Short mmCIF file of N, CA and C in Angstrom, two decimals:
data_model
loop_
_atom_site.label_atom_id
_atom_site.label_comp_id
_atom_site.label_asym_id
_atom_site.label_seq_id
_atom_site.Cartn_x
_atom_site.Cartn_y
_atom_site.Cartn_z
N ALA A 16 0.85 -1.18 0.00
CA ALA A 16 0.00 0.00 0.00
C ALA A 16 0.89 1.24 0.00
N THR A 17 0.45 2.23 -0.74
CA THR A 17 1.23 3.46 -0.81
C THR A 17 0.80 4.40 0.30
N ASP A 18 1.72 5.23 0.74
CA ASP A 18 1.43 6.20 1.79
C ASP A 18 0.83 7.45 1.15
N LYS A 19 -0.43 7.75 1.50
CA LYS A 19 -1.14 8.88 0.91
C LYS A 19 -0.86 10.19 1.65
N ARG A 20 -0.24 10.08 2.80
CA ARG A 20 -0.01 11.29 3.59
C ARG A 20 1.08 12.15 2.98
N ILE A 21 0.96 13.43 3.23
CA ILE A 21 2.03 14.35 2.83
C ILE A 21 2.95 14.50 4.02
N ASN A 22 4.17 14.10 3.87
CA ASN A 22 5.13 14.17 4.97
C ASN A 22 5.91 15.47 4.87
N PHE A 23 5.49 16.46 5.64
CA PHE A 23 6.12 17.77 5.58
C PHE A 23 7.07 18.00 6.75
N LEU A 24 7.10 17.09 7.71
CA LEU A 24 8.02 17.20 8.83
C LEU A 24 9.08 16.12 8.72
N PRO A 25 10.31 16.45 9.09
CA PRO A 25 11.33 15.39 9.14
C PRO A 25 10.88 14.31 10.12
N PRO A 26 11.16 13.04 9.83
CA PRO A 26 10.70 11.95 10.69
C PRO A 26 11.11 12.11 12.16
N VAL A 27 12.33 12.58 12.42
CA VAL A 27 12.79 12.73 13.80
C VAL A 27 11.95 13.78 14.53
N LEU A 28 11.69 14.92 13.86
CA LEU A 28 10.89 15.97 14.47
C LEU A 28 9.47 15.50 14.71
N SER A 29 8.91 14.79 13.77
CA SER A 29 7.57 14.24 13.92
C SER A 29 7.51 13.27 15.09
N LEU A 30 8.54 12.46 15.25
CA LEU A 30 8.62 11.50 16.34
C LEU A 30 8.68 12.21 17.69
N ILE A 31 9.52 13.24 17.78
CA ILE A 31 9.68 13.99 19.04
C ILE A 31 8.39 14.71 19.39
N LEU A 32 7.85 15.47 18.44
CA LEU A 32 6.64 16.25 18.71
C LEU A 32 5.44 15.36 18.99
N GLY A 33 5.42 14.18 18.43
CA GLY A 33 4.29 13.29 18.61
C GLY A 33 4.39 12.41 19.84
N SER A 34 5.45 12.56 20.63
CA SER A 34 5.64 11.68 21.78
C SER A 34 4.94 12.20 23.02
N ASN A 35 4.54 11.27 23.88
CA ASN A 35 3.93 11.64 25.16
C ASN A 35 4.96 12.27 26.08
N TYR A 36 6.22 11.88 25.94
CA TYR A 36 7.31 12.45 26.73
C TYR A 36 7.40 13.96 26.49
N PHE A 37 7.29 14.37 25.22
CA PHE A 37 7.36 15.79 24.88
C PHE A 37 6.21 16.56 25.53
N LEU A 38 5.00 15.98 25.51
CA LEU A 38 3.86 16.62 26.16
C LEU A 38 4.09 16.75 27.67
N THR A 39 4.67 15.73 28.27
CA THR A 39 4.95 15.77 29.71
C THR A 39 5.96 16.88 30.03
N VAL A 40 7.01 16.98 29.23
CA VAL A 40 8.01 18.03 29.42
C VAL A 40 7.38 19.41 29.28
N LEU A 41 6.51 19.58 28.29
CA LEU A 41 5.81 20.86 28.11
C LEU A 41 4.99 21.22 29.34
N CYS A 42 4.30 20.24 29.90
CA CYS A 42 3.49 20.49 31.10
C CYS A 42 4.35 20.89 32.29
N ILE A 43 5.53 20.30 32.40
CA ILE A 43 6.44 20.67 33.49
C ILE A 43 6.97 22.09 33.26
N ILE A 44 7.35 22.39 32.03
CA ILE A 44 7.86 23.73 31.70
C ILE A 44 6.78 24.79 31.93
N LEU A 45 5.52 24.41 31.78
CA LEU A 45 4.40 25.34 31.95
C LEU A 45 4.37 25.95 33.35
N ILE A 46 5.01 25.29 34.31
CA ILE A 46 5.05 25.80 35.68
C ILE A 46 5.68 27.19 35.72
N VAL A 47 6.74 27.41 34.94
CA VAL A 47 7.46 28.70 34.99
C VAL A 47 6.57 29.87 34.56
N PRO A 48 5.92 29.83 33.38
CA PRO A 48 5.08 30.97 33.03
C PRO A 48 3.87 31.14 33.95
N ILE A 49 3.37 30.04 34.51
CA ILE A 49 2.27 30.17 35.47
C ILE A 49 2.75 30.92 36.70
N LEU A 50 3.95 30.59 37.18
CA LEU A 50 4.52 31.31 38.33
C LEU A 50 4.78 32.77 37.99
N GLU A 51 5.30 33.05 36.80
CA GLU A 51 5.55 34.44 36.39
C GLU A 51 4.25 35.24 36.41
N LEU A 52 3.23 34.69 35.79
CA LEU A 52 1.93 35.37 35.73
C LEU A 52 1.36 35.57 37.13
N THR A 53 1.40 34.53 37.95
CA THR A 53 0.83 34.60 39.30
C THR A 53 1.56 35.61 40.16
N ILE A 54 2.88 35.54 40.20
CA ILE A 54 3.66 36.46 41.03
C ILE A 54 3.49 37.89 40.53
N GLY A 55 3.49 38.08 39.22
CA GLY A 55 3.27 39.42 38.67
C GLY A 55 1.92 39.99 39.06
N LEU A 56 0.88 39.16 39.03
CA LEU A 56 -0.47 39.62 39.39
C LEU A 56 -0.61 39.86 40.90
N VAL A 57 -0.09 38.93 41.70
CA VAL A 57 -0.22 39.05 43.16
C VAL A 57 0.50 40.29 43.69
N PHE A 58 1.66 40.59 43.13
CA PHE A 58 2.46 41.71 43.61
C PHE A 58 2.44 42.89 42.64
N GLN A 59 1.36 43.02 41.89
CA GLN A 59 1.24 44.02 40.83
C GLN A 59 1.49 45.45 41.32
N ASP A 60 1.03 45.77 42.50
CA ASP A 60 1.18 47.14 43.02
C ASP A 60 2.22 47.21 44.14
N LYS A 61 3.14 46.29 44.16
CA LYS A 61 4.10 46.21 45.26
C LYS A 61 5.52 46.56 44.85
N CYS A 62 5.66 47.38 43.80
CA CYS A 62 7.02 47.75 43.38
C CYS A 62 7.04 49.16 42.80
N PRO A 63 6.86 50.18 43.66
CA PRO A 63 6.95 51.56 43.14
C PRO A 63 8.36 51.91 42.64
N ALA A 64 9.37 51.17 43.06
CA ALA A 64 10.74 51.43 42.59
C ALA A 64 10.83 51.25 41.08
N GLU A 65 10.10 50.27 40.55
CA GLU A 65 10.04 50.04 39.10
C GLU A 65 8.73 49.32 38.80
N THR A 66 7.74 50.11 38.42
CA THR A 66 6.38 49.57 38.21
C THR A 66 6.30 48.61 37.02
N ASN A 67 7.32 48.60 36.19
CA ASN A 67 7.29 47.70 35.03
C ASN A 67 7.71 46.26 35.36
N ILE A 68 8.28 46.03 36.52
CA ILE A 68 8.71 44.67 36.87
C ILE A 68 7.52 43.71 36.95
N PRO A 69 6.44 44.06 37.67
CA PRO A 69 5.30 43.14 37.66
C PRO A 69 4.68 43.00 36.27
N LYS A 70 4.64 44.09 35.52
CA LYS A 70 4.12 44.02 34.15
C LYS A 70 4.97 43.09 33.30
N TYR A 71 6.27 43.15 33.49
CA TYR A 71 7.19 42.27 32.77
C TYR A 71 6.85 40.81 33.04
N LEU A 72 6.66 40.47 34.32
CA LEU A 72 6.34 39.09 34.67
C LEU A 72 4.97 38.67 34.14
N ILE A 73 3.99 39.56 34.21
CA ILE A 73 2.64 39.24 33.73
C ILE A 73 2.65 38.95 32.23
N VAL A 74 3.27 39.83 31.47
CA VAL A 74 3.30 39.65 30.01
C VAL A 74 4.12 38.43 29.63
N THR A 75 5.28 38.26 30.27
CA THR A 75 6.12 37.10 29.97
C THR A 75 5.39 35.80 30.30
N GLY A 76 4.74 35.77 31.45
CA GLY A 76 4.00 34.58 31.85
C GLY A 76 2.85 34.28 30.92
N ALA A 77 2.08 35.30 30.58
CA ALA A 77 0.93 35.10 29.68
C ALA A 77 1.39 34.62 28.31
N CYS A 78 2.43 35.24 27.77
CA CYS A 78 2.96 34.81 26.46
C CYS A 78 3.53 33.40 26.53
N GLY A 79 4.18 33.07 27.63
CA GLY A 79 4.71 31.72 27.79
C GLY A 79 3.61 30.67 27.81
N ILE A 80 2.53 30.97 28.51
CA ILE A 80 1.39 30.05 28.56
C ILE A 80 0.79 29.88 27.16
N VAL A 81 0.62 30.98 26.44
CA VAL A 81 0.07 30.91 25.08
C VAL A 81 1.00 30.12 24.16
N ALA A 82 2.31 30.37 24.26
CA ALA A 82 3.27 29.65 23.40
C ALA A 82 3.23 28.15 23.67
N ILE A 83 3.15 27.77 24.93
CA ILE A 83 3.08 26.35 25.26
C ILE A 83 1.75 25.76 24.80
N ALA A 84 0.66 26.51 24.97
CA ALA A 84 -0.64 26.02 24.49
C ALA A 84 -0.63 25.83 22.97
N LEU A 85 0.00 26.75 22.26
CA LEU A 85 0.10 26.61 20.80
C LEU A 85 0.98 25.42 20.42
N THR A 86 2.04 25.19 21.18
CA THR A 86 2.89 24.02 20.92
C THR A 86 2.11 22.73 21.16
N VAL A 87 1.30 22.71 22.21
CA VAL A 87 0.44 21.55 22.47
C VAL A 87 -0.53 21.35 21.31
N ALA A 88 -1.05 22.46 20.75
CA ALA A 88 -1.94 22.36 19.59
C ALA A 88 -1.22 21.72 18.40
N ILE A 89 0.05 22.06 18.22
CA ILE A 89 0.84 21.44 17.15
C ILE A 89 0.97 19.94 17.41
N VAL A 90 1.28 19.58 18.64
CA VAL A 90 1.44 18.16 18.99
C VAL A 90 0.14 17.40 18.75
N ILE A 91 -0.97 17.98 19.19
CA ILE A 91 -2.26 17.33 18.99
C ILE A 91 -2.56 17.19 17.50
N SER A 92 -2.25 18.22 16.75
CA SER A 92 -2.46 18.17 15.30
C SER A 92 -1.64 17.05 14.68
N ILE A 93 -0.41 16.91 15.12
CA ILE A 93 0.45 15.84 14.60
C ILE A 93 -0.10 14.48 15.00
N LYS A 94 -0.47 14.35 16.28
CA LYS A 94 -0.95 13.05 16.77
C LYS A 94 -2.26 12.64 16.10
N CYS A 95 -3.17 13.59 15.91
CA CYS A 95 -4.50 13.24 15.41
C CYS A 95 -4.61 13.25 13.89
N CYS A 96 -4.24 14.35 13.30
CA CYS A 96 -4.54 14.55 11.88
C CYS A 96 -3.52 13.93 10.94
N ILE A 97 -2.25 14.07 11.24
CA ILE A 97 -1.23 13.62 10.31
C ILE A 97 -1.18 12.10 10.24
N LYS A 98 -1.57 11.44 11.32
CA LYS A 98 -1.54 9.98 11.32
C LYS A 98 -2.67 9.38 10.50
N GLN A 99 -3.63 10.19 10.09
CA GLN A 99 -4.70 9.70 9.23
C GLN A 99 -4.13 9.47 7.84
N ASP A 100 -4.74 8.53 7.13
CA ASP A 100 -4.29 8.26 5.76
C ASP A 100 -5.07 9.10 4.77
N SER A 101 -5.04 10.41 4.94
CA SER A 101 -5.73 11.26 3.97
C SER A 101 -4.87 12.46 3.63
N ILE A 102 -4.87 12.78 2.37
CA ILE A 102 -4.10 13.94 1.91
C ILE A 102 -4.72 15.21 2.46
N ALA A 103 -6.06 15.28 2.49
CA ALA A 103 -6.74 16.48 2.99
C ALA A 103 -6.39 16.73 4.45
N GLY A 104 -6.41 15.67 5.27
CA GLY A 104 -6.06 15.82 6.69
C GLY A 104 -4.64 16.31 6.86
N SER A 105 -3.74 15.79 6.07
CA SER A 105 -2.35 16.22 6.15
C SER A 105 -2.19 17.66 5.69
N CYS A 106 -2.90 18.05 4.64
CA CYS A 106 -2.83 19.44 4.14
C CYS A 106 -3.37 20.42 5.18
N ILE A 107 -4.51 20.07 5.77
CA ILE A 107 -5.10 20.94 6.79
C ILE A 107 -4.15 21.05 7.98
N SER A 108 -3.60 19.92 8.41
CA SER A 108 -2.65 19.92 9.52
C SER A 108 -1.43 20.77 9.20
N ALA A 109 -0.92 20.64 7.99
CA ALA A 109 0.25 21.42 7.59
C ALA A 109 -0.06 22.91 7.65
N CYS A 110 -1.24 23.31 7.19
CA CYS A 110 -1.62 24.72 7.21
C CYS A 110 -1.78 25.22 8.65
N VAL A 111 -2.46 24.42 9.48
CA VAL A 111 -2.65 24.81 10.88
C VAL A 111 -1.30 24.93 11.58
N ILE A 112 -0.45 23.95 11.38
CA ILE A 112 0.87 23.98 12.01
C ILE A 112 1.69 25.17 11.50
N GLY A 113 1.60 25.46 10.21
CA GLY A 113 2.32 26.60 9.64
C GLY A 113 1.89 27.91 10.27
N VAL A 114 0.59 28.10 10.43
CA VAL A 114 0.07 29.33 11.04
C VAL A 114 0.50 29.41 12.51
N ILE A 115 0.40 28.30 13.22
CA ILE A 115 0.79 28.29 14.64
C ILE A 115 2.29 28.58 14.78
N VAL A 116 3.10 27.98 13.94
CA VAL A 116 4.55 28.23 13.99
C VAL A 116 4.85 29.70 13.72
N LEU A 117 4.15 30.30 12.76
CA LEU A 117 4.33 31.72 12.47
C LEU A 117 3.98 32.58 13.69
N ILE A 118 2.86 32.26 14.34
CA ILE A 118 2.46 32.99 15.54
C ILE A 118 3.51 32.84 16.64
N ILE A 119 4.01 31.62 16.84
CA ILE A 119 5.03 31.38 17.86
C ILE A 119 6.31 32.15 17.53
N LEU A 120 6.71 32.19 16.27
CA LEU A 120 7.91 32.94 15.87
C LEU A 120 7.75 34.43 16.14
N LEU A 121 6.57 34.98 15.82
CA LEU A 121 6.31 36.39 16.10
C LEU A 121 6.34 36.66 17.61
N MET A 122 5.79 35.72 18.38
CA MET A 122 5.83 35.87 19.84
C MET A 122 7.27 35.82 20.35
N CYS A 123 8.10 34.99 19.75
CA CYS A 123 9.50 34.90 20.15
C CYS A 123 10.24 36.21 19.89
N VAL A 124 9.97 36.83 18.76
CA VAL A 124 10.59 38.13 18.46
C VAL A 124 10.16 39.16 19.50
N PHE A 125 8.85 39.20 19.78
CA PHE A 125 8.34 40.12 20.80
C PHE A 125 8.96 39.82 22.15
N LEU A 126 8.99 38.54 22.54
CA LEU A 126 9.51 38.18 23.86
C LEU A 126 11.00 38.47 23.99
N PHE A 127 11.74 38.39 22.89
CA PHE A 127 13.16 38.75 22.94
C PHE A 127 13.31 40.23 23.29
N ALA A 128 12.55 41.08 22.61
CA ALA A 128 12.58 42.52 22.90
C ALA A 128 12.08 42.78 24.33
N TRP A 129 11.04 42.06 24.74
CA TRP A 129 10.47 42.21 26.08
C TRP A 129 11.49 41.76 27.14
N PHE A 130 12.26 40.71 26.83
CA PHE A 130 13.30 40.23 27.74
C PHE A 130 14.37 41.30 27.94
N ILE A 131 14.76 41.96 26.87
CA ILE A 131 15.74 43.04 26.98
C ILE A 131 15.19 44.16 27.85
N ALA A 132 13.93 44.53 27.63
CA ALA A 132 13.29 45.56 28.46
C ALA A 132 13.26 45.11 29.92
N GLY A 133 12.92 43.84 30.16
CA GLY A 133 12.90 43.32 31.52
C GLY A 133 14.25 43.40 32.20
N ASN A 134 15.32 43.14 31.44
CA ASN A 134 16.68 43.29 31.96
C ASN A 134 16.93 44.72 32.41
N VAL A 135 16.53 45.67 31.58
CA VAL A 135 16.73 47.09 31.90
C VAL A 135 15.97 47.44 33.18
N TRP A 136 14.71 47.00 33.27
CA TRP A 136 13.90 47.33 34.45
C TRP A 136 14.41 46.67 35.72
N VAL A 137 14.71 45.38 35.64
CA VAL A 137 15.12 44.64 36.84
C VAL A 137 16.53 45.05 37.28
N PHE A 138 17.49 45.04 36.37
CA PHE A 138 18.86 45.36 36.76
C PHE A 138 19.05 46.86 36.99
N GLY A 139 18.22 47.68 36.33
CA GLY A 139 18.27 49.12 36.55
C GLY A 139 17.83 49.52 37.95
N ALA A 140 16.95 48.72 38.54
CA ALA A 140 16.45 49.01 39.88
C ALA A 140 17.28 48.34 40.97
N GLN A 141 18.23 47.52 40.59
CA GLN A 141 18.96 46.68 41.54
C GLN A 141 19.63 47.46 42.67
N ASN A 142 20.27 48.57 42.36
CA ASN A 142 21.02 49.31 43.38
C ASN A 142 20.15 50.21 44.24
N LYS A 143 18.93 50.48 43.82
CA LYS A 143 18.09 51.39 44.60
C LYS A 143 16.93 50.71 45.31
N VAL A 144 16.75 49.41 45.09
CA VAL A 144 15.59 48.71 45.65
C VAL A 144 15.68 48.64 47.17
N ASP A 145 14.55 48.98 47.80
CA ASP A 145 14.40 48.88 49.25
C ASP A 145 13.36 47.80 49.51
N PHE A 146 13.77 46.72 50.17
CA PHE A 146 12.86 45.60 50.43
C PHE A 146 12.11 45.75 51.75
N ASP A 147 12.49 46.72 52.59
CA ASP A 147 11.95 46.80 53.94
C ASP A 147 10.85 47.84 54.13
N ASN A 148 11.05 49.05 53.63
CA ASN A 148 10.12 50.15 53.89
C ASN A 148 9.08 50.24 52.77
N GLU A 149 7.87 49.75 53.05
CA GLU A 149 6.80 49.75 52.04
C GLU A 149 6.38 51.14 51.60
N ARG A 150 6.69 52.15 52.40
CA ARG A 150 6.29 53.52 52.04
C ARG A 150 7.36 54.24 51.21
N SER A 151 8.49 53.62 51.06
CA SER A 151 9.59 54.22 50.30
C SER A 151 9.26 54.18 48.80
N PRO A 152 9.62 55.25 48.07
CA PRO A 152 9.43 55.22 46.61
C PRO A 152 10.33 54.18 45.93
N ASN A 153 11.33 53.69 46.65
CA ASN A 153 12.24 52.67 46.12
C ASN A 153 11.88 51.26 46.58
N TYR A 154 10.71 51.12 47.19
CA TYR A 154 10.29 49.81 47.69
C TYR A 154 9.92 48.87 46.54
N CYS A 155 10.30 47.62 46.71
CA CYS A 155 9.84 46.56 45.82
C CYS A 155 9.77 45.29 46.67
N HIS A 156 8.65 44.62 46.60
CA HIS A 156 8.48 43.39 47.39
C HIS A 156 9.59 42.42 47.02
N SER A 157 10.22 41.85 48.04
CA SER A 157 11.39 41.00 47.80
C SER A 157 11.06 39.77 46.95
N THR A 158 9.88 39.17 47.16
CA THR A 158 9.51 38.00 46.36
C THR A 158 9.40 38.37 44.89
N LEU A 159 8.75 39.48 44.60
CA LEU A 159 8.57 39.95 43.23
C LEU A 159 9.92 40.23 42.58
N TYR A 160 10.73 41.06 43.24
CA TYR A 160 12.00 41.46 42.64
C TYR A 160 12.95 40.27 42.48
N ASN A 161 13.10 39.49 43.53
CA ASN A 161 14.04 38.36 43.47
C ASN A 161 13.60 37.31 42.46
N PHE A 162 12.30 37.08 42.34
CA PHE A 162 11.81 36.13 41.34
C PHE A 162 12.14 36.63 39.94
N ALA A 163 11.86 37.91 39.67
CA ALA A 163 12.15 38.48 38.34
C ALA A 163 13.66 38.42 38.07
N PHE A 164 14.45 38.77 39.07
CA PHE A 164 15.91 38.76 38.93
C PHE A 164 16.41 37.36 38.58
N TRP A 165 15.97 36.36 39.35
CA TRP A 165 16.49 35.00 39.14
C TRP A 165 15.93 34.34 37.89
N ILE A 166 14.73 34.71 37.48
CA ILE A 166 14.20 34.19 36.22
C ILE A 166 15.08 34.67 35.06
N ILE A 167 15.49 35.92 35.11
CA ILE A 167 16.36 36.46 34.06
C ILE A 167 17.72 35.76 34.09
N ILE A 168 18.29 35.60 35.29
CA ILE A 168 19.58 34.93 35.42
C ILE A 168 19.48 33.49 34.91
N LEU A 169 18.43 32.78 35.29
CA LEU A 169 18.25 31.39 34.83
C LEU A 169 18.06 31.32 33.31
N THR A 170 17.44 32.33 32.73
CA THR A 170 17.30 32.38 31.28
C THR A 170 18.67 32.46 30.62
N TYR A 171 19.54 33.29 31.17
CA TYR A 171 20.91 33.37 30.64
C TYR A 171 21.64 32.04 30.81
N ILE A 172 21.51 31.44 31.98
CA ILE A 172 22.19 30.16 32.23
C ILE A 172 21.70 29.10 31.26
N MET A 173 20.39 28.99 31.09
CA MET A 173 19.82 27.99 30.18
C MET A 173 20.26 28.24 28.73
N THR A 174 20.37 29.50 28.35
CA THR A 174 20.83 29.83 27.00
C THR A 174 22.27 29.36 26.79
N VAL A 175 23.13 29.64 27.76
CA VAL A 175 24.53 29.23 27.66
C VAL A 175 24.64 27.70 27.64
N VAL A 176 23.92 27.03 28.52
CA VAL A 176 23.96 25.56 28.57
C VAL A 176 23.47 24.97 27.25
N THR A 177 22.38 25.51 26.72
CA THR A 177 21.84 25.02 25.44
C THR A 177 22.85 25.22 24.31
N CYS A 178 23.48 26.39 24.27
CA CYS A 178 24.49 26.65 23.24
C CYS A 178 25.67 25.69 23.37
N CYS A 179 26.13 25.47 24.60
CA CYS A 179 27.26 24.54 24.82
C CYS A 179 26.89 23.13 24.39
N LEU A 180 25.70 22.68 24.77
CA LEU A 180 25.26 21.34 24.38
C LEU A 180 25.14 21.21 22.87
N SER A 181 24.63 22.26 22.23
CA SER A 181 24.51 22.24 20.77
C SER A 181 25.88 22.17 20.11
N CYS A 182 26.83 22.94 20.63
CA CYS A 182 28.19 22.92 20.08
C CYS A 182 28.83 21.55 20.28
N CYS A 183 28.66 20.97 21.47
CA CYS A 183 29.22 19.64 21.74
C CYS A 183 28.60 18.61 20.81
N ARG A 184 27.31 18.70 20.64
CA ARG A 184 26.61 17.76 19.75
C ARG A 184 27.13 17.90 18.32
N ALA A 185 27.31 19.15 17.88
CA ALA A 185 27.82 19.38 16.53
C ALA A 185 29.25 18.85 16.39
N CYS A 186 30.08 19.08 17.41
CA CYS A 186 31.47 18.60 17.36
C CYS A 186 31.52 17.08 17.34
N PHE A 187 30.78 16.45 18.25
CA PHE A 187 30.80 14.98 18.31
C PHE A 187 30.16 14.38 17.07
N GLY A 188 29.17 15.07 16.51
CA GLY A 188 28.55 14.59 15.28
C GLY A 188 29.53 14.63 14.12
N SER A 189 30.31 15.70 14.04
CA SER A 189 31.28 15.80 12.95
C SER A 189 32.44 14.83 13.15
N ILE A 190 32.80 14.57 14.41
CA ILE A 190 33.87 13.59 14.68
C ILE A 190 33.42 12.20 14.27
N SER A 191 32.18 11.84 14.62
CA SER A 191 31.70 10.51 14.26
C SER A 191 31.53 10.38 12.74
N THR A 192 31.22 11.49 12.07
CA THR A 192 31.12 11.47 10.61
C THR A 192 32.50 11.26 9.99
N LEU A 193 33.52 11.90 10.57
CA LEU A 193 34.89 11.74 10.06
C LEU A 193 35.40 10.32 10.26
N LYS A 194 35.04 9.69 11.37
CA LYS A 194 35.48 8.32 11.65
C LYS A 194 34.83 7.32 10.71
N ALA A 195 33.62 7.63 10.28
CA ALA A 195 32.90 6.70 9.38
C ALA A 195 33.41 6.82 8.00
#
């Protein structure tokens, strides 16, 4: 029997995105944007030193939740529609996935700019923040500020680790190719 499906994803990517493991990892990662949104909302008026810090967390958290939800939509589309033996189902899935990927890419561009702004707001307030006197114009609730600070630091750490792992993978991949 011939395969009627249109295969628009590389098999490895289709395998990863279609796995239950990937969905589980997404659900675990979802904890971070939920915490960002929650802490930003709970402490929304608790940082006169830099009123944009809670806004930064709220927007970052909301966008993170939407991005993960859209990624789950891609996974569901792959699991349900692409596995059908119909060209129409595959075409519709390809279009849906294409639109979702475009939306996620646009969100990534926005979030990159928003991340830079968050760095300016959080690190710009670092030397003047007062965690003790709630009446001070430099007051910022310690939970709010420290969470925003460490989320940014962890983002940098994860970026460096990911880049190092990618470089190691590329190096070891080229070494194994040379040996073969």
